[in-house]
XYZ file of C-alpha atoms in Angstrom:
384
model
C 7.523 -22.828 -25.659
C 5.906 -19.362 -25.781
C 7.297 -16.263 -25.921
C 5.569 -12.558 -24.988
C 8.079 -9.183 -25.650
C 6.940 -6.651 -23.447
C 8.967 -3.493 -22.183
C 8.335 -3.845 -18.271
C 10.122 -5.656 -15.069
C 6.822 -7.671 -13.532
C 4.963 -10.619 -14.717
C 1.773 -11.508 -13.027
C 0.428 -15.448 -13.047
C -2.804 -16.879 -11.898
C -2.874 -20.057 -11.438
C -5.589 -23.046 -9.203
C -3.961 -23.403 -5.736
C -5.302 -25.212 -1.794
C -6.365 -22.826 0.439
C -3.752 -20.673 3.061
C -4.862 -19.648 6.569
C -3.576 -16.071 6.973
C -1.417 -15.221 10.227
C -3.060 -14.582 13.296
C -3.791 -10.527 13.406
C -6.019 -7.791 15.377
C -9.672 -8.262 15.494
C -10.799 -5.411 15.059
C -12.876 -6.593 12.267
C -10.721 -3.992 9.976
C -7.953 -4.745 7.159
C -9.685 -8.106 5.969
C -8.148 -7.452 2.354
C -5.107 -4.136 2.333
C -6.291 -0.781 2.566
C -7.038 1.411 -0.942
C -7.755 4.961 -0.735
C -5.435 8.476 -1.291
C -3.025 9.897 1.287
C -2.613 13.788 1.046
C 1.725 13.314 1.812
C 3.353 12.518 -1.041
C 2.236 15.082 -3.342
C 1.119 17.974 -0.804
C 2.825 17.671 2.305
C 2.122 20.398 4.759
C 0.091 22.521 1.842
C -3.525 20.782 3.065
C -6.760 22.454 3.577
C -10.355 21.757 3.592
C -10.990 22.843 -0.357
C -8.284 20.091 -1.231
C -9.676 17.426 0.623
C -13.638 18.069 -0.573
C -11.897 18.496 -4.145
C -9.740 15.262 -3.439
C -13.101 13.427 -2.497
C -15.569 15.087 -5.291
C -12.259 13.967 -7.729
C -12.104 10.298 -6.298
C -16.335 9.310 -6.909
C -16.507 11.849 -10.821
C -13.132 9.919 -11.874
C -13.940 6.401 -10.940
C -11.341 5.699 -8.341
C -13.789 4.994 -5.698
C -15.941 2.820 -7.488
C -12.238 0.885 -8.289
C -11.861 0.515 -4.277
C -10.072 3.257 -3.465
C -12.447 4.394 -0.395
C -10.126 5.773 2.289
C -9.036 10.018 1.996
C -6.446 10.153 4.458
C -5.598 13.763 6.099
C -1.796 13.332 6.676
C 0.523 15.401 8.816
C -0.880 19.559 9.411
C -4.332 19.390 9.770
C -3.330 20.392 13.883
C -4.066 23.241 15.636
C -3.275 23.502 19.358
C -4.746 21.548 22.588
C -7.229 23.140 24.420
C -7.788 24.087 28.628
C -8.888 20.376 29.170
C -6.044 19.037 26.887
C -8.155 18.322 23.762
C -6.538 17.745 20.168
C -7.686 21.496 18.018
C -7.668 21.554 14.229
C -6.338 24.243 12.474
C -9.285 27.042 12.181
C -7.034 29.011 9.218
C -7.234 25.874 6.669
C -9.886 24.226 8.013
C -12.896 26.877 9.296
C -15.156 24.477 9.015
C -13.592 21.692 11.401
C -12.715 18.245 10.622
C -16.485 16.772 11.727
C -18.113 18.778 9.190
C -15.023 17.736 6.406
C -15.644 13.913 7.653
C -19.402 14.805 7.571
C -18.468 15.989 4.125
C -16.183 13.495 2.455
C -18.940 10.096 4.201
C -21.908 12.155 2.427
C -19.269 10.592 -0.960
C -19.487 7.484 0.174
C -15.924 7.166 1.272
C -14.037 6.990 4.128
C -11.915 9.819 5.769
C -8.250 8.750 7.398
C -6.322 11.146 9.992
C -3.112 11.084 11.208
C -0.996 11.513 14.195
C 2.319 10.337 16.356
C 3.571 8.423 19.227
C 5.570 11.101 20.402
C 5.187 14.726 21.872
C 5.322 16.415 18.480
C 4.707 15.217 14.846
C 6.630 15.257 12.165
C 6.072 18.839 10.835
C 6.001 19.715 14.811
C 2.704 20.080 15.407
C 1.231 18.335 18.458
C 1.634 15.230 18.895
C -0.327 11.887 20.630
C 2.150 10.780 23.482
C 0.853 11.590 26.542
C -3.146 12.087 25.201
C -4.182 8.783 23.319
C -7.254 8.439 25.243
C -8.325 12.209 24.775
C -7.219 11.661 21.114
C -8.916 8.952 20.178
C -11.966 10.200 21.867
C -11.896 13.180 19.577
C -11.198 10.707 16.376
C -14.207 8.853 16.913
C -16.809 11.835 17.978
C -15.222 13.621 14.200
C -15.872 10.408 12.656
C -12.646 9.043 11.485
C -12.498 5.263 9.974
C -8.262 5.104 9.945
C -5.889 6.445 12.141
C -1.281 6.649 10.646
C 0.344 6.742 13.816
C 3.768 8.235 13.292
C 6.863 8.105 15.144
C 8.403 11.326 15.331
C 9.707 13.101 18.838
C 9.254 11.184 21.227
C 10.931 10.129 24.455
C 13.099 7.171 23.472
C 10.607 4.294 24.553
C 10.220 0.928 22.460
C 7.961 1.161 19.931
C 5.840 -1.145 21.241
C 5.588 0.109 24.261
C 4.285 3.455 23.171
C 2.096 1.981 20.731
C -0.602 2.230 23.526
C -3.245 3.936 20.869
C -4.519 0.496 20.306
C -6.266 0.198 23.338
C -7.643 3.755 22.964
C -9.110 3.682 19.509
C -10.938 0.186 20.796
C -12.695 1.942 23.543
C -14.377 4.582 21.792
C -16.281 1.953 20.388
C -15.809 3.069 16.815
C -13.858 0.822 14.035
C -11.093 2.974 13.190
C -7.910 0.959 10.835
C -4.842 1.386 12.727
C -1.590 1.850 10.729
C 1.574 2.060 12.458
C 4.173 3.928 10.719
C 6.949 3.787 13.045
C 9.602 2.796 9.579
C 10.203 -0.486 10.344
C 12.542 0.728 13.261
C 11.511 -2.056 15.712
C 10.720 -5.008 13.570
C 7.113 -4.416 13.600
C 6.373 -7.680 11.392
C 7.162 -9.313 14.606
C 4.216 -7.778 16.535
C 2.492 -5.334 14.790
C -0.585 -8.007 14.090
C -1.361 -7.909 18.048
C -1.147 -3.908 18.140
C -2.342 -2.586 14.301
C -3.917 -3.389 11.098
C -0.843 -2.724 8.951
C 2.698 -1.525 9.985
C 5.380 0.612 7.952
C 8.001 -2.069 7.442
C 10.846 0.817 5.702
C 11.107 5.035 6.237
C 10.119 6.949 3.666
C 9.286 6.070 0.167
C 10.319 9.033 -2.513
C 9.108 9.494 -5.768
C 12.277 8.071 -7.352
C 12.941 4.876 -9.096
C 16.058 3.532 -6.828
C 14.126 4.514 -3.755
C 10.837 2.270 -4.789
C 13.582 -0.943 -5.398
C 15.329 -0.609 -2.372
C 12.118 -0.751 -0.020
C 11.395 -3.294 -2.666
C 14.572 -5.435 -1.421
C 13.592 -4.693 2.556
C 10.322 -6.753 1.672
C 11.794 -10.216 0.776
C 12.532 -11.616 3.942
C 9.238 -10.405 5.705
C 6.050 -10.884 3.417
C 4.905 -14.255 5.388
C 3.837 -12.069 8.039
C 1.194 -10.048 6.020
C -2.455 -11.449 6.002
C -6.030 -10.941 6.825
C -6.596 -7.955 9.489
C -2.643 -6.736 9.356
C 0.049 -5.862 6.719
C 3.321 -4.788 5.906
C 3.533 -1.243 4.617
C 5.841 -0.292 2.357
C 4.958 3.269 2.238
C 2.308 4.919 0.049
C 2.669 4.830 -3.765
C 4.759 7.097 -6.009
C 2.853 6.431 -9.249
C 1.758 9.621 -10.820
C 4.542 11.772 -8.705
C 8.161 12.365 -9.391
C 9.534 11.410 -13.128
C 8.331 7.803 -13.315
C 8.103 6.360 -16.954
C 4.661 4.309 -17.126
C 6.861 1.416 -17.241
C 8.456 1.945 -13.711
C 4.959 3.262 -12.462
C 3.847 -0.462 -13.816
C 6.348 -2.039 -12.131
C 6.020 -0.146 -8.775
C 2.428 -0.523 -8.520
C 2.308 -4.139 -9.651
C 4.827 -4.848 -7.015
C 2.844 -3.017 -4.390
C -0.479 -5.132 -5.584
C 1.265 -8.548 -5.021
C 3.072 -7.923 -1.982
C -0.475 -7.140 -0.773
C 0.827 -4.166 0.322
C -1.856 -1.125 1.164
C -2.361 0.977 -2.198
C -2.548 4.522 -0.783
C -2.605 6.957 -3.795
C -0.596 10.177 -3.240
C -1.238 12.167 -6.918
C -3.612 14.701 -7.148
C -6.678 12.917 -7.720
C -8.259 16.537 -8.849
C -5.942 16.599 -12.548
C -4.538 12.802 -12.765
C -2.474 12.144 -15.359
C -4.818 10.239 -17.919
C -1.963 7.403 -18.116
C -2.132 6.978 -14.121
C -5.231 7.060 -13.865
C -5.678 3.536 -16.746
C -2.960 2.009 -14.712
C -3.897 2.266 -11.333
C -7.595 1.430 -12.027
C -6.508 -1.745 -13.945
C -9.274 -4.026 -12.118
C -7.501 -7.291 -12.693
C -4.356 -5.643 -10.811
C -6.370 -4.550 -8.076
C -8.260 -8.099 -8.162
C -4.743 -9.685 -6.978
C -4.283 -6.913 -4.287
C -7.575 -7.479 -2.828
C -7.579 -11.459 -3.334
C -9.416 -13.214 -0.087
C -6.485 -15.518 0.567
C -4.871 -12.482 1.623
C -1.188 -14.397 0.937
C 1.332 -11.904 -0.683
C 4.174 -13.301 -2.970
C 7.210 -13.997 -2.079
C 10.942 -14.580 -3.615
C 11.174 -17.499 -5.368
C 14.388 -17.188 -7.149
C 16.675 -13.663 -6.900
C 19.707 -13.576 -8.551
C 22.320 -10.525 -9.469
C 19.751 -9.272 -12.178
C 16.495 -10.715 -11.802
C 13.964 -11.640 -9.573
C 10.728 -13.654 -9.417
C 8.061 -13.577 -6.798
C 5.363 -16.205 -6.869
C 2.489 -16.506 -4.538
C -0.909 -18.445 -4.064
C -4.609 -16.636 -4.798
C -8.007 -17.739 -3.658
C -8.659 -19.731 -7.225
C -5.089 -19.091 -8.717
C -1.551 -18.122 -8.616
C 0.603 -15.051 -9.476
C 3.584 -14.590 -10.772
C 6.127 -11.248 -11.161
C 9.261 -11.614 -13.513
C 11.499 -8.244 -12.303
C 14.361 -7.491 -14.719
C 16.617 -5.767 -12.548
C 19.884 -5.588 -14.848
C 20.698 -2.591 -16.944
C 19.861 -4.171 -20.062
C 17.163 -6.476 -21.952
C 17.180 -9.857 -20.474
C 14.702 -13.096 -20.991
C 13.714 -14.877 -17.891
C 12.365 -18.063 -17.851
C 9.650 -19.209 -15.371
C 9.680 -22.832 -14.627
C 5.848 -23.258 -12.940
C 6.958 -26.359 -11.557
C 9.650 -25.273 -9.779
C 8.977 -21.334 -9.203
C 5.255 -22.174 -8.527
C 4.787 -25.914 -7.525
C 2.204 -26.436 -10.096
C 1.734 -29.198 -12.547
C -0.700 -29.850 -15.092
C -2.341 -27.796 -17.579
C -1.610 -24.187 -16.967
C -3.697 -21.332 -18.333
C -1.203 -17.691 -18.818
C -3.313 -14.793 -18.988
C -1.616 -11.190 -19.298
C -3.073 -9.080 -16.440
C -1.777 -6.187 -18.118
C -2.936 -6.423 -21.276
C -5.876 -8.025 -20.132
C -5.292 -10.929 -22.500
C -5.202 -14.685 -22.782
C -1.780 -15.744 -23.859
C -2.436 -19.721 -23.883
C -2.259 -22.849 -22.172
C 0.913 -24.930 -21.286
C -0.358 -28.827 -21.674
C 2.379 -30.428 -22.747
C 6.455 -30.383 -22.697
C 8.749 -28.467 -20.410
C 6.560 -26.174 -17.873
C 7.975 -22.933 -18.704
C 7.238 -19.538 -19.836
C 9.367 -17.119 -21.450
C 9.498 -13.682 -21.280
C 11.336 -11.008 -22.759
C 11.927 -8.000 -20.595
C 13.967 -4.756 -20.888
C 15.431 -2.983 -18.321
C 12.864 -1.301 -15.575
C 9.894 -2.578 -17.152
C 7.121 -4.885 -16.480
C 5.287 -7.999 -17.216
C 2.469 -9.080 -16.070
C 0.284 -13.009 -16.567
C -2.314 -14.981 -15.207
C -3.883 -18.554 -15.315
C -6.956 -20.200 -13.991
């Protein structure tokens, strides 16, 4: 039996598995693996403007992010100005002179994508104006700027279901142009349920903050939903913290492991202009972002949670993976039984994903794996 010490919470496994067929989703042709890219929130809220965004793009080609996969720039909330005579969506001429065409014109010229956002309701968020009432004119404008993705929040609006306000669908598919559709309405109507008919990926929690206890209890919302995530639409736990906040690199491991399995969209939110030289070697890891993007497009899933540990197992296109999450409040060893946790027999190949390391193969004896984790860390595997 082997053992591997690491400080960490996550374990990551690779492992020859059949084939899945992905739930049925919106064809749209978008979303065929989760979305990567940067989301201006997190870090900068309302504080946008057009020198951030070319900085954010010029930052995401010179420090390799886009090369990793990360190919969306997403304008968040307060990049609105005011409608016009013939009820037009404005930008705001103070931080953004040069309009959002030219900025899309701009950030495309990178070889990137540029993302936008807006609401299902008569104001955003920050109160600026809002969707409801003007998809049509809306989405017209999206598509003559240019935009590729479209967050559709759910702030002020008039008390309607969700999904029956969710009309932008229709909108953004008759402009003609492919633009990814995330709905971010927090999980408030089930959206797992039919969010594949309407969107390309749907907020399953509210708000994520950059603190550890918030990332593990969207983390807990996940477990009974990830079967509905696949090819063309998936569940959004909110945009990542890593690189925000006071996150050791062992929780920002953990956090962005977790997101990468859960095949949940990895939507950077630090600025990409000064990243923090430890970020920036985590969340370019390719072999993490390898399971994220995986084909099969199947996220993991609980396979045995208990008061201080869980373990989340799922099939890949040519393998399996595994995540060991110490959740007590103090070193613990948790064993991995792959016949049980992972319904595989045979001879099983480990490879660290973290370390970016064979560890061995299991031939013969007990099918198990040891690992030794402390508290809020990570540790992360793989086999072929």
């Amino acid at each position: 039996m082997e053992k591997y010490s690491s400080i960490s919470t996550v374990i990551l496994l690779f492992i020859i598995t059949t084939s899945f067929i992905g739930v049925l989703s919106l064809e749209n042709g978008l979303g065929r693996t989760p979305p990567m890219g940067w989301n201006s929130w997190n870090r900068f809220g309302c504080q946008i403007d057009e020198d951030l965004i070319k900085g954010t793009a010029d930052a995401l080609v010179s420090f390799g992010f886009a090369d990793a996969g990360y190919k969306y720039l997403n304008l968040d909330d307060c990049w609105e100005g005011e409608r016009n005579q013939e009820g037009f969506i404005t930008y705001d001429k103070n931080t953004f002179p040069n309009g959002i065409k030219a900025l899309a014109d701009y950030v495309h010229s990178k070889g990137l994508l540029v993302g936008i956002y807006s609401d299902a309701g008569f104001l955003t968020c920050a109160r600026r104006a809002g969707s409801l009432g003007y998809e049509e004119k809306d989405a017209q404008t999206f598509a003559s700027w240019g935009i590729d993705y479209l967050k559709y929040d759910n702030c002020n609006n008039d008390g309607s279901p969700e999904k029956q306000r969710y009309t932008m669908r229709d909108a953004l598919n008759a402009t003609g142009r492919p633009i990814f559709y995330s709905i971010c309405e927090w999980g408030t109507s089930r959206p797992y349920l039919w969010g594949s008919k309407v969107g390309n990926s749907w907020r399953t929690t509210g708000d994520i903050r950059a603190e550890w206890m918030s990332v593990t209890s969207i983390l807990k919302r996940q477990q009974r939903i990830t079967h509905y995530a696949g090819p063309g639409g998936w569940n959004d736990p909110d945009m990542l913290q890593v690189g925000n906040g006071h996150f050791s690199i062992d929780e920002q491991k953990s956090h962005f492991s977790l997101w990468a399995a859960l095949k949940a969209p990895l939507l950077l939110g630090f600025d990409i202009r000064t990243p923090p030289e430890d970020t920036i070697k985590l969340v370019l890891n390719p072999e993490i972002i390898a399971i994220n993007q995986d084909p099969l497009g199947k996220s993991v899933a609980i396979a045995q949670s208990s008061r201080f540990f869980d373990i989340w197992t799922g099939p890949l296109i040519d393998g399996h993976v595994a995540l060991l999450f110490n959740r007590a409040e103090k070193p613990l060893t948790i064993t991995l039984d792959f016949s049980y946790h992972c319904q595989l027999e045979g001879e099983i190949h480990v490879r660290d994903l973290w370390e970016r390391a064979d560890i061995g193969n299991f031939t013969k004896g007990p099918k198990t794996w040891d690992s030794s984790l402390e508290t809020d860390g990570w540790h992360s595997s793989g086999n072929t």
